[in-house]
Tab-separated table of C-alpha atoms and ligand atoms in Angstrom:
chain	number	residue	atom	x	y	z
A	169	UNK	CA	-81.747	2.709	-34.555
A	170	UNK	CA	-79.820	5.961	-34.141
A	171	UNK	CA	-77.731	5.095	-36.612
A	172	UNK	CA	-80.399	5.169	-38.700
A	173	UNK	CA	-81.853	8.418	-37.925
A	174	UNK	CA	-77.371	10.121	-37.784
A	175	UNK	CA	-77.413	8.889	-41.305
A	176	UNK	CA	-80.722	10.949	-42.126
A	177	UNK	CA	-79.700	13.609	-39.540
A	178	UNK	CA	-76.071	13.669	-41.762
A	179	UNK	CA	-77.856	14.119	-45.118
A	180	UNK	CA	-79.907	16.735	-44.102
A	181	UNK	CA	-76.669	18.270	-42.674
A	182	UNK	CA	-75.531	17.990	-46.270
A	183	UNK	CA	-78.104	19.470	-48.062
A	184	UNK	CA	-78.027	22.443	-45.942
A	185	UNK	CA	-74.167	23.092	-45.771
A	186	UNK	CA	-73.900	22.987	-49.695
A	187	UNK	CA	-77.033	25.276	-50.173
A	188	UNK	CA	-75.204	27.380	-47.333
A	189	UNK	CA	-72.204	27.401	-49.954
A	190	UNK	CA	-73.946	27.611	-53.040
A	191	UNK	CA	-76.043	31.221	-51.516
A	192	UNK	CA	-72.403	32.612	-50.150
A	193	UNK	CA	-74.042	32.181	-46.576
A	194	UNK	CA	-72.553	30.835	-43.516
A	195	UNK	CA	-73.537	27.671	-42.161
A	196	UNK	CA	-74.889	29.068	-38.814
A	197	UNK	CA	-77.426	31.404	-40.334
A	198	UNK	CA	-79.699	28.427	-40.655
A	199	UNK	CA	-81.575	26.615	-38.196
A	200	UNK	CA	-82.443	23.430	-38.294
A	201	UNK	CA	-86.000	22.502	-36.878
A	202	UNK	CA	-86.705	18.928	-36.480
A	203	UNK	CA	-90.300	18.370	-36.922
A	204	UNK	CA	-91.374	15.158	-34.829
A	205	UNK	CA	-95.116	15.754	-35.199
A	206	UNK	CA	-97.134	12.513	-35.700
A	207	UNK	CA	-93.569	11.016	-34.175
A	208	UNK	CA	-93.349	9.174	-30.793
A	209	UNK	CA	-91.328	10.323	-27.746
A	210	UNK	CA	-88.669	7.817	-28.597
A	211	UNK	CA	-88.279	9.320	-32.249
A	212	UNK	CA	-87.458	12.569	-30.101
A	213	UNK	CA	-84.916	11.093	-27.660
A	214	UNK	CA	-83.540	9.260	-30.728
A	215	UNK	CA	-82.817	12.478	-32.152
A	216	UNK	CA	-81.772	14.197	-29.320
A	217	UNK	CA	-79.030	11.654	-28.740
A	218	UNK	CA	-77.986	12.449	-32.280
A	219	UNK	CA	-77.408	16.244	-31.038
A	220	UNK	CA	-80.641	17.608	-32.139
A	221	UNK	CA	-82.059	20.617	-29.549
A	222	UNK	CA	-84.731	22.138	-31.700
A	223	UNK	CA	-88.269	20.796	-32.565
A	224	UNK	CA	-91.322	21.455	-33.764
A	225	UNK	CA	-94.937	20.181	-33.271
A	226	UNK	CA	-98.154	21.091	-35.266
A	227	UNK	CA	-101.079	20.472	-33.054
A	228	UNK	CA	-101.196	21.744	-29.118
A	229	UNK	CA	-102.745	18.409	-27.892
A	230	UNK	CA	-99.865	16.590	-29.997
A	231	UNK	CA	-97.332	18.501	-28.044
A	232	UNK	CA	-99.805	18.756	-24.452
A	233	UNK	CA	-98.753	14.853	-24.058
A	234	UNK	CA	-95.743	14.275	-26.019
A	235	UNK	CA	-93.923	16.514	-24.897
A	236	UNK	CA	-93.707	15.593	-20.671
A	237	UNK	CA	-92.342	12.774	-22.169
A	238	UNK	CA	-89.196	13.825	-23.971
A	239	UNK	CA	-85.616	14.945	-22.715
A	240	UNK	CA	-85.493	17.824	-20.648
A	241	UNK	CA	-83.749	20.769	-22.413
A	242	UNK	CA	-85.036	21.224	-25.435
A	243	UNK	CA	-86.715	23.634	-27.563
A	244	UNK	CA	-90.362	23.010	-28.827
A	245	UNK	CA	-91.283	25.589	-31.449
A	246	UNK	CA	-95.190	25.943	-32.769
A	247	UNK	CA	-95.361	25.511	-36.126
A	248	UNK	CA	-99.367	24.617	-36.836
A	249	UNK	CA	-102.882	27.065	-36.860
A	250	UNK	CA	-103.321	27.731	-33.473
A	251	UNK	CA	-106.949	28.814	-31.798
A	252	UNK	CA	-107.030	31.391	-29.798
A	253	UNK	CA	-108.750	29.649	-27.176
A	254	UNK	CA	-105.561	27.396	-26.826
A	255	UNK	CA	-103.038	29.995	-26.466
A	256	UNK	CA	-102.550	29.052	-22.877
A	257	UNK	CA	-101.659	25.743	-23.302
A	258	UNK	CA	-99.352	27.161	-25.531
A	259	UNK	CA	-97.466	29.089	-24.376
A	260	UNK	CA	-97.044	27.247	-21.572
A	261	UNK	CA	-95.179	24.378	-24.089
A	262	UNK	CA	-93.487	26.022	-26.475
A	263	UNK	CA	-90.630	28.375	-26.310
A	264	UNK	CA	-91.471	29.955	-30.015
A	265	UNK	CA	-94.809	29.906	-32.067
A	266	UNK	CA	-93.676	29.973	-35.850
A	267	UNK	CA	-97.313	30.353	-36.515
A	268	UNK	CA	-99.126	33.145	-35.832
A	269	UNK	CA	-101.610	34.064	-38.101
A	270	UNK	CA	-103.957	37.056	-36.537
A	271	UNK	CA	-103.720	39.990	-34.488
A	272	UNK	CA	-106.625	38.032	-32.173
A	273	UNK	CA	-104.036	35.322	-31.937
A	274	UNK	CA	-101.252	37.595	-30.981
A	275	UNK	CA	-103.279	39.082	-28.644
A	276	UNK	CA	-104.563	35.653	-27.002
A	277	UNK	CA	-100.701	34.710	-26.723
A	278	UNK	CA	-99.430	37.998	-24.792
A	279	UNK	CA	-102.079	38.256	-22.415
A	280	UNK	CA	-100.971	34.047	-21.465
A	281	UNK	CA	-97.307	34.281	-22.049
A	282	UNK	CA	-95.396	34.387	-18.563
A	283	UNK	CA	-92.088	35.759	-20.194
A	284	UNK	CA	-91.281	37.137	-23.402
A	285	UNK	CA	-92.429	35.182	-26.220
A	286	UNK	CA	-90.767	35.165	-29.518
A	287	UNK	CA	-92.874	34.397	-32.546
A	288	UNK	CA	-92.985	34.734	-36.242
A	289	UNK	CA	-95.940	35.849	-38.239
A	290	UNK	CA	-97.303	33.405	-40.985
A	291	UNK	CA	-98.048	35.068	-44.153
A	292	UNK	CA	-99.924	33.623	-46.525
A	293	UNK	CA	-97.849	34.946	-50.023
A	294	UNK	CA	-99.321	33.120	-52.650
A	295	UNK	CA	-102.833	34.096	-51.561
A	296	UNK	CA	-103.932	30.161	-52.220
A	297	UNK	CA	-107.700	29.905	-50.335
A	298	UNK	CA	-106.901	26.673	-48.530
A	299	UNK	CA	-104.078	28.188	-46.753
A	300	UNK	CA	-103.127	30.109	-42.961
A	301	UNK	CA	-101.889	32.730	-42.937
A	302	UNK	CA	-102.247	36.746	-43.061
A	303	UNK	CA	-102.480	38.482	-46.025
A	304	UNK	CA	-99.404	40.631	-46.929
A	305	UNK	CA	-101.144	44.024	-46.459
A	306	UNK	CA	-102.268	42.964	-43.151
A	307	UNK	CA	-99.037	42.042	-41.582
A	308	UNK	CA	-97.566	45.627	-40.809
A	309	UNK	CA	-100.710	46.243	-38.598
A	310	UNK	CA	-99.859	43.659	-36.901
A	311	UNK	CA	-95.999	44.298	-36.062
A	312	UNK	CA	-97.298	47.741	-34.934
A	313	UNK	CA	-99.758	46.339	-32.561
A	314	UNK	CA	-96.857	43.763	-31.267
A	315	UNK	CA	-94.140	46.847	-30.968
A	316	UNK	CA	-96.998	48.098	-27.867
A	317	UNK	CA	-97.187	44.325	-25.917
A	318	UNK	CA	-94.980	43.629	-23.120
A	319	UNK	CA	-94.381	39.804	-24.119
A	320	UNK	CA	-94.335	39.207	-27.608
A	321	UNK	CA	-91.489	39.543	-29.442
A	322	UNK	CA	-91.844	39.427	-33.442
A	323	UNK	CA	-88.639	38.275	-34.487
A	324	UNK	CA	-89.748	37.708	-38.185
A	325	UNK	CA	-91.852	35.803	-40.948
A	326	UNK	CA	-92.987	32.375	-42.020
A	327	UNK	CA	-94.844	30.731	-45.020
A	328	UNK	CA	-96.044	27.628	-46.546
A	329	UNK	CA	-96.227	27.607	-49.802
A	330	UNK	CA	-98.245	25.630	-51.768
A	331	UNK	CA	-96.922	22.387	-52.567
A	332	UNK	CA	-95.385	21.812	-55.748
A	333	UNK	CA	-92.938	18.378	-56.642
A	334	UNK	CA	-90.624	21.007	-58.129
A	335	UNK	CA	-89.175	22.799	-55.692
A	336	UNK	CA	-87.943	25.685	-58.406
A	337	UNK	CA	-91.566	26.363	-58.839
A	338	UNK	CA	-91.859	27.215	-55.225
A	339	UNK	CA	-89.359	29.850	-55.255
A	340	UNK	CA	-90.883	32.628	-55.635
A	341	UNK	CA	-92.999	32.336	-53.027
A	342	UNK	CA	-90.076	32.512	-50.925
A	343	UNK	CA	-88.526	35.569	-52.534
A	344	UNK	CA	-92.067	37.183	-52.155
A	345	UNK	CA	-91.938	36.813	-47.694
A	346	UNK	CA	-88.398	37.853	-48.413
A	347	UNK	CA	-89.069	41.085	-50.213
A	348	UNK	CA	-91.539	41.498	-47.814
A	349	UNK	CA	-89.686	41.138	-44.846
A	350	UNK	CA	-87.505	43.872	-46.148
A	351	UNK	CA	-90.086	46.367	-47.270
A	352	UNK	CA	-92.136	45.846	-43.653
A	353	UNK	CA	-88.655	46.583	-41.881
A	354	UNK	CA	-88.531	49.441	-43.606
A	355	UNK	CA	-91.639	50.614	-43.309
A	356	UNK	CA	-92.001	49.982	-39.508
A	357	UNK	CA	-88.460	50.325	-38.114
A	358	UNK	CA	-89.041	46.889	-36.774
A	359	UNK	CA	-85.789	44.326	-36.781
A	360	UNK	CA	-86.982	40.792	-38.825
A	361	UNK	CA	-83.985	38.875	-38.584
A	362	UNK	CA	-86.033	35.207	-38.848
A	363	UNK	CA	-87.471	34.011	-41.942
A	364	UNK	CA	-88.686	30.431	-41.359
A	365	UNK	CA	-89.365	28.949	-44.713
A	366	UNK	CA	-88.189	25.420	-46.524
A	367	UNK	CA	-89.745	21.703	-45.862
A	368	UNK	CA	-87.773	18.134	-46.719
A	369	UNK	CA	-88.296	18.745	-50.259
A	370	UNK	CA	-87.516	21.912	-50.755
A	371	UNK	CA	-84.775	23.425	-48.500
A	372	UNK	CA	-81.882	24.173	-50.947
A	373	UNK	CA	-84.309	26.729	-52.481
A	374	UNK	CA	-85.983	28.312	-49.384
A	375	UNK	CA	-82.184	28.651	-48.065
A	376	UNK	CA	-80.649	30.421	-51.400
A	377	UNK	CA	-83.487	32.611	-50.893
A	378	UNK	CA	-83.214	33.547	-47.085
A	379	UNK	CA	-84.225	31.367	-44.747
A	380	UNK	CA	-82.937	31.254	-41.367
A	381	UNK	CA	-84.990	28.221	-39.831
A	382	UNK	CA	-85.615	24.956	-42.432
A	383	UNK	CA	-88.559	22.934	-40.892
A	384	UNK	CA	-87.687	19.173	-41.574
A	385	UNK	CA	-90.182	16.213	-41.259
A	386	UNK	CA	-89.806	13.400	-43.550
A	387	UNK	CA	-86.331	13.338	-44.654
A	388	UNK	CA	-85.063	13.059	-40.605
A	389	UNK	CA	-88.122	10.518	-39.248
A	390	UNK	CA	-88.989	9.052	-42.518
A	391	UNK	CA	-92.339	9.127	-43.757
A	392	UNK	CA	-95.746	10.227	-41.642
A	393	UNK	CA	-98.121	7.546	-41.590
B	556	PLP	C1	-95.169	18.906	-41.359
B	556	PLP	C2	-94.624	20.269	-41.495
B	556	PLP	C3	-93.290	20.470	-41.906
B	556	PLP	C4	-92.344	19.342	-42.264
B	556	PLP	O1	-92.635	18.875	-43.540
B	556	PLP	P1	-91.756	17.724	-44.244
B	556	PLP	O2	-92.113	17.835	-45.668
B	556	PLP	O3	-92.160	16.438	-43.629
B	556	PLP	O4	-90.332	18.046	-43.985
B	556	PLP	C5	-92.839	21.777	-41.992
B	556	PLP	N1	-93.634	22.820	-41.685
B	556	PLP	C6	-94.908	22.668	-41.287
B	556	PLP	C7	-95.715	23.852	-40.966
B	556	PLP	C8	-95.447	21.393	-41.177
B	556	PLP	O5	-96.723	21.246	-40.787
């Protein structure tokens, strides 16, 4: 079964070394998020056997049970909406919350985080309804407020675009959080180093165009059910 999931694991590996290449960028200024949500514990193991340290999980309850079950030592980042009412739970299980889309959020998360907390803000940049996300005007409030917390640690942006087949279509949605990223360090003095954009389909893109942390379902467990 592993060898299943190192041949996956090695084509992913592919994908993002060339597009590494292709933008001029070194291989390291990418991280590679394995998303096991929907997954089972052994899916996790599986791919921690394979190497893999970093993961992500959508839904708190997912994680709340899954995640007692999994190796020790590795990294469980947030990547779904998360309630306010659940930032406890949390940050008690995740080392990194990718998605943090309001100020009452933020706010929920330092007053529960024990240590620092790093997280990114979700924007939404295409300003599609059905989305999460802050709007783009909204987010420079919101580093402000985060510069004054003793926990939280805004270490940059994410988005999901809306989904399009053609991942050229999708692009400029990802130059968008990156041209915004550079105007709102800019404008705040604030370091955003992270820029966690880029799914299965579409990594080569979100990677010419920035992205430090890919966030890969699919194309590493195979399909969700
Ligand atoms: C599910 C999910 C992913 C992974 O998507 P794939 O297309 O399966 O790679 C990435 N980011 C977020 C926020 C997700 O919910």
């Amino acid at each position: 079964m592993c060898r299943t999931f190192a041949d996956r694991l090695n084509r992913v590996e592919q994908r993002i070394a060339s597009a590494c290449e292709k933008a001029g960028r070194p291989r390291d200024s990418v991280r590679l998020l394995a998303v096991s949500k929907t997954k089972p514990p052994e899916a996790v193991r599986e791919a921690a056997a394979c190497g893999l340290r970093l993961f992500g999980e959508n839904k708190v309850q997912e994680a709340q049970s899954k995640i007692p079950m999994c190796p020790a030592g590795l990294e469980w980042h947030l990547i779904g909406h998360l309630q306010s009412n659940k930032a406890k739970v949390a940050a008690h299980y995740f080392q990194m919350v990718h998605s943090v889309d309001s100020l009452k959020l933020l706010q929920a998360l330092e007053s529960h985080a024990g240590t620092a907390l790093p997280v990114l803000l979700q924007v939404n940049v295409s300003g599609e309804a059905a989305k999460f996300g802050m709007k783009p005007e909204e987010v420079a409030g919101v580093i402000e407020a985060a510069n004054q917390m003793q926990k939280i640690e805004v270490h940059g942006l994410m988005t999901i675009p809306p989904f399009s087949p053609d991942p050229e279509k999708t692009r400029v949605h990802f130059s968008a959080l990156r041209k915004l990223r550079d105007q709102l360090q800019e404008e705040t003095g604030t370091p955003l180093p992270e820029l966690s954009m880029g799914m299965s389909h579409d990594l080569e893109v979100a990677i010419e165009e920035g992205s430090t942390w890919v966030r890969i379902g699919t194309d590493l467990f195979g399909a969700r059910g």
